[in-house]
Amino acid sequence: MPITRVEFDNFTVFDNMTIPFCTGINILLGENGLGKTHIMKVLYAACQASKHDVSFSQKTVMVFRPDHSSIGRLVNRKKNDNNTARVTVVSDMTKISMTFTNRTNKWDAKITGEQSWEKQMSDLTSVFIPAKEILSNAWNLESAVKMGNVEFDDTYLDIIAAAKVDISRGVDSAERKKYLNLLQKISTGKVTVSEERFYLKPGTQAKLEFNLVAEGLRKIALL
């Protein structure tokens, strides 16, 4: 795993915490309200910041969606004298940090290590799968968000965009096809997209609208 640890200081629900990660699969366990989703959203924002056109602080705002798009609202709200928050994400090669106060507007945080992060992590790809299934409601969602009719954080918009990408092509397409076949067998069909709507097509049978597919199968079909 390219991310080795994340450090929080006065950020959302965290006072001061360092979380190390092991190689392979990491599992976050804990009661509701401890910040598990916050950890994953920060990691996702940092991974997305490996792209030259994505800012760590802006992506953080877009995945958390605080009022007025103000990153300052992500400072820990506990009554103390510390009005400054700091987040650092560390990989085995480099690190990126952002610092801001409760008076910081928009995503105007101070970012350090950005150039090194982009250079060293340029080959990194990441996907965030929200707990709530969204593909059954994907139709026109992106357009509605752009028009300001509804508001969703970027984790929902990004997973819809990722689900539309054809991953069956590429240099490792044979390896991907092996896993795709396994997932299709479990989900009993193949996912297709037509006019911005997602469907599951079970073999030679007629395609099913995603919202008519069992909730558990939707999770597998998304993969």
GROMACS .gro file of C-alpha atoms in nm:
model
  223
    1MET     CA    1   0.000   0.000   0.000
    2PRO     CA    2   0.156   0.336  -0.099
    3ILE     CA    3   0.007   0.516   0.204
    4THR     CA    4   0.193   0.428   0.524
    5ARG     CA    5   0.023   0.657   0.777
    6VAL     CA    6  -0.204   0.957   0.826
    7GLU     CA    7  -0.170   1.221   1.097
    8PHE     CA    8  -0.455   1.438   1.228
    9ASP     CA    9  -0.424   1.740   1.453
   10ASN     CA   10  -0.747   1.915   1.555
   11PHE     CA   11  -0.930   1.793   1.243
   12THR     CA   12  -1.307   1.717   1.256
   13VAL     CA   13  -1.353   1.458   1.536
   14PHE     CA   14  -0.979   1.407   1.595
   15ASP     CA   15  -0.778   1.589   1.861
   16ASN     CA   16  -0.438   1.442   1.784
   17MET     CA   17  -0.402   1.104   1.619
   18THR     CA   18  -0.154   0.913   1.405
   19ILE     CA   19  -0.281   0.605   1.223
   20PRO     CA   20  -0.022   0.367   1.071
   21PHE     CA   21  -0.113   0.130   0.788
   22CYS     CA   22   0.024  -0.210   0.698
   23THR     CA   23   0.090  -0.346   0.352
   24GLY     CA   24  -0.208  -0.521   0.197
   25ILE     CA   25  -0.565  -0.480   0.320
   26ASN     CA   26  -0.639  -0.248   0.613
   27ILE     CA   27  -0.970  -0.263   0.803
   28LEU     CA   28  -1.109   0.023   1.014
   29LEU     CA   29  -1.327  -0.092   1.303
   30GLY     CA   30  -1.504   0.124   1.558
   31GLU     CA   31  -1.830   0.263   1.690
   32ASN     CA   32  -2.034   0.518   1.500
   33GLY     CA   33  -1.900   0.871   1.516
   34LEU     CA   34  -1.534   0.782   1.566
   35GLY     CA   35  -1.430   0.914   1.224
   36LYS     CA   36  -1.378   0.602   1.011
   37THR     CA   37  -1.534   0.760   0.703
   38HIS     CA   38  -1.343   1.083   0.767
   39ILE     CA   39  -1.017   0.888   0.758
   40MET     CA   40  -1.106   0.724   0.427
   41LYS     CA   41  -1.221   1.052   0.272
   42VAL     CA   42  -0.894   1.226   0.363
   43LEU     CA   43  -0.694   0.935   0.219
   44TYR     CA   44  -0.902   0.948  -0.098
   45ALA     CA   45  -0.852   1.324  -0.132
   46ALA     CA   46  -0.477   1.277  -0.092
   47CYS     CA   47  -0.470   0.999  -0.351
   48GLN     CA   48  -0.665   1.216  -0.595
   49ALA     CA   49  -0.419   1.499  -0.530
   50SER     CA   50  -0.153   1.292  -0.707
   51LYS     CA   51  -0.311   1.434  -1.026
   52HIS     CA   52  -0.159   1.765  -1.131
   53ASP     CA   53  -0.500   1.928  -1.171
   54VAL     CA   54  -0.638   1.826  -0.829
   55SER     CA   55  -0.563   2.015  -0.508
   56PHE     CA   56  -0.550   1.825  -0.178
   57SER     CA   57  -0.742   2.096   0.007
   58GLN     CA   58  -1.003   2.148  -0.264
   59LYS     CA   59  -1.070   1.775  -0.298
   60THR     CA   60  -1.102   1.751   0.081
   61VAL     CA   61  -1.369   2.020   0.070
   62MET     CA   62  -1.549   1.844  -0.215
   63VAL     CA   63  -1.564   1.507  -0.037
   64PHE     CA   64  -1.674   1.657   0.297
   65ARG     CA   65  -1.896   1.936   0.162
   66PRO     CA   66  -1.887   2.177   0.460
   67ASP     CA   67  -2.116   2.481   0.447
   68HIS     CA   68  -2.004   2.753   0.205
   69SER     CA   69  -1.730   2.513   0.085
   70SER     CA   70  -1.523   2.644   0.374
   71ILE     CA   71  -1.243   2.413   0.485
   72GLY     CA   72  -1.227   2.612   0.810
   73ARG     CA   73  -1.544   2.433   0.921
   74LEU     CA   74  -1.344   2.109   0.936
   75VAL     CA   75  -1.147   2.233   1.237
   76ASN     CA   76  -1.236   2.035   1.552
   77ARG     CA   77  -1.533   2.209   1.718
   78LYS     CA   78  -1.438   2.122   2.077
   79LYS     CA   79  -1.388   2.421   2.302
   80ASN     CA   80  -1.015   2.474   2.323
   81ASP     CA   81  -0.759   2.740   2.238
   82ASN     CA   82  -0.641   2.559   1.925
   83ASN     CA   83  -0.812   2.696   1.615
   84THR     CA   84  -0.566   2.540   1.370
   85ALA     CA   85  -0.600   2.200   1.203
   86ARG     CA   86  -0.330   2.001   1.029
   87VAL     CA   87  -0.352   1.684   0.821
   88THR     CA   88  -0.053   1.489   0.690
   89VAL     CA   89  -0.067   1.186   0.463
   90VAL     CA   90   0.257   0.988   0.436
   91SER     CA   91   0.360   0.734   0.174
   92ASP     CA   92   0.671   0.520   0.159
   93MET     CA   93   0.828   0.782  -0.069
   94THR     CA   94   0.691   1.124   0.021
   95LYS     CA   95   0.422   1.312   0.215
   96ILE     CA   96   0.168   1.590   0.171
   97SER     CA   97   0.027   1.819   0.441
   98MET     CA   98  -0.234   2.089   0.473
   99THR     CA   99  -0.280   2.342   0.751
  100PHE     CA  100  -0.574   2.577   0.803
  101THR     CA  101  -0.766   2.762   1.075
  102ASN     CA  102  -1.134   2.799   1.153
  103ARG     CA  103  -1.117   3.132   0.969
  104THR     CA  104  -0.981   2.986   0.646
  105ASN     CA  105  -1.220   3.048   0.357
  106LYS     CA  106  -1.298   2.809   0.073
  107TRP     CA  107  -1.005   2.567   0.039
  108ASP     CA  108  -0.729   2.822   0.097
  109ALA     CA  109  -0.526   2.592   0.320
  110LYS     CA  110  -0.147   2.598   0.328
  111ILE     CA  111  -0.024   2.293   0.137
  112THR     CA  112   0.328   2.152   0.172
  113GLY     CA  113   0.490   1.873  -0.026
  114GLU     CA  114   0.250   1.904  -0.319
  115GLN     CA  115   0.504   1.892  -0.603
  116SER     CA  116   0.690   1.595  -0.459
  117TRP     CA  117   0.359   1.417  -0.396
  118GLU     CA  118   0.246   1.463  -0.757
  119LYS     CA  119   0.581   1.344  -0.891
  120GLN     CA  120   0.623   1.038  -0.669
  121MET     CA  121   0.258   0.930  -0.671
  122SER     CA  122   0.174   1.001  -1.036
  123ASP     CA  123   0.095   0.634  -1.111
  124LEU     CA  124  -0.143   0.602  -0.817
  125THR     CA  125  -0.509   0.521  -0.886
  126SER     CA  126  -0.781   0.522  -0.622
  127VAL     CA  127  -1.153   0.453  -0.593
  128PHE     CA  128  -1.383   0.541  -0.303
  129ILE     CA  129  -1.700   0.331  -0.284
  130PRO     CA  130  -1.960   0.506  -0.064
  131ALA     CA  131  -2.160   0.299   0.182
  132LYS     CA  132  -2.483   0.407   0.014
  133GLU     CA  133  -2.548   0.253  -0.328
  134ILE     CA  134  -2.578   0.531  -0.586
  135LEU     CA  135  -2.576   0.378  -0.936
  136SER     CA  136  -2.952   0.315  -0.930
  137ASN     CA  137  -2.995   0.693  -0.894
  138ALA     CA  138  -2.718   0.795  -1.133
  139TRP     CA  139  -2.943   0.913  -1.415
  140ASN     CA  140  -2.892   1.287  -1.468
  141LEU     CA  141  -2.732   1.316  -1.123
  142GLU     CA  142  -2.417   1.485  -1.253
  143SER     CA  143  -2.624   1.737  -1.449
  144ALA     CA  144  -2.847   1.807  -1.150
  145VAL     CA  145  -2.544   1.869  -0.928
  146LYS     CA  146  -2.391   2.108  -1.184
  147MET     CA  147  -2.721   2.295  -1.204
  148GLY     CA  148  -2.728   2.324  -0.825
  149ASN     CA  149  -3.056   2.134  -0.795
  150VAL     CA  150  -2.906   1.876  -0.558
  151GLU     CA  151  -2.582   1.845  -0.365
  152PHE     CA  152  -2.371   1.531  -0.330
  153ASP     CA  153  -2.012   1.503  -0.220
  154ASP     CA  154  -1.750   1.403  -0.477
  155THR     CA  155  -1.730   1.042  -0.361
  156TYR     CA  156  -2.070   0.979  -0.522
  157LEU     CA  157  -1.995   1.167  -0.843
  158ASP     CA  158  -1.653   1.006  -0.879
  159ILE     CA  159  -1.780   0.649  -0.836
  160ILE     CA  160  -2.047   0.707  -1.102
  161ALA     CA  161  -1.780   0.836  -1.341
  162ALA     CA  162  -1.551   0.543  -1.258
  163ALA     CA  163  -1.830   0.291  -1.314
  164LYS     CA  164  -1.874   0.416  -1.670
  165VAL     CA  165  -1.512   0.344  -1.765
  166ASP     CA  166  -1.451   0.030  -1.971
  167ILE     CA  167  -1.170  -0.148  -1.785
  168SER     CA  168  -1.176  -0.455  -2.010
  169ARG     CA  169  -0.911  -0.297  -2.232
  170GLY     CA  170  -0.545  -0.230  -2.159
  171VAL     CA  171  -0.210  -0.403  -2.118
  172ASP     CA  172  -0.339  -0.622  -1.835
  173SER     CA  173  -0.683  -0.682  -1.985
  174ALA     CA  174  -0.648  -1.063  -1.959
  175GLU     CA  175  -0.587  -1.039  -1.582
  176ARG     CA  176  -0.876  -0.797  -1.542
  177LYS     CA  177  -1.107  -1.018  -1.747
  178LYS     CA  178  -1.042  -1.307  -1.510
  179TYR     CA  179  -1.166  -1.107  -1.213
  180LEU     CA  180  -1.449  -0.949  -1.409
  181ASN     CA  181  -1.576  -1.295  -1.499
  182LEU     CA  182  -1.576  -1.394  -1.131
  183LEU     CA  183  -1.769  -1.082  -1.031
  184GLN     CA  184  -2.017  -1.130  -1.315
  185LYS     CA  185  -2.077  -1.486  -1.201
  186ILE     CA  186  -2.149  -1.372  -0.845
  187SER     CA  187  -2.375  -1.086  -0.957
  188THR     CA  188  -2.545  -1.319  -1.209
  189GLY     CA  189  -2.500  -1.075  -1.494
  190LYS     CA  190  -2.310  -0.799  -1.669
  191VAL     CA  191  -2.345  -0.428  -1.594
  192THR     CA  192  -2.433  -0.209  -1.892
  193VAL     CA  193  -2.491   0.166  -1.928
  194SER     CA  194  -2.756   0.314  -2.155
  195GLU     CA  195  -2.850   0.683  -2.165
  196GLU     CA  196  -2.685   0.750  -1.829
  197ARG     CA  197  -2.875   0.461  -1.665
  198PHE     CA  198  -2.716   0.146  -1.522
  199TYR     CA  199  -2.858  -0.200  -1.588
  200LEU     CA  200  -2.774  -0.558  -1.497
  201LYS     CA  201  -2.812  -0.805  -1.784
  202PRO     CA  202  -2.837  -1.167  -1.663
  203GLY     CA  203  -2.712  -1.376  -1.955
  204THR     CA  204  -2.963  -1.388  -2.239
  205GLN     CA  205  -3.242  -1.241  -2.026
  206ALA     CA  206  -3.372  -0.886  -2.060
  207LYS     CA  207  -3.171  -0.623  -1.875
  208LEU     CA  208  -3.289  -0.512  -1.531
  209GLU     CA  209  -3.291  -0.155  -1.405
  210PHE     CA  210  -3.035  -0.123  -1.127
  211ASN     CA  211  -3.299  -0.022  -0.871
  212LEU     CA  212  -3.476  -0.356  -0.935
  213VAL     CA  213  -3.162  -0.556  -0.850
  214ALA     CA  214  -3.114  -0.689  -0.495
  215GLU     CA  215  -2.912  -0.452  -0.277
  216GLY     CA  216  -2.634  -0.702  -0.214
  217LEU     CA  217  -2.596  -0.782  -0.584
  218ARG     CA  218  -2.571  -0.410  -0.662
  219LYS     CA  219  -2.260  -0.390  -0.444
  220ILE     CA  220  -2.093  -0.674  -0.633
  221ALA     CA  221  -2.211  -0.541  -0.969
  222LEU     CA  222  -2.054  -0.204  -0.890
  223LEU     CA  223  -1.716  -0.371  -0.848
   0.00000   0.00000   0.00000
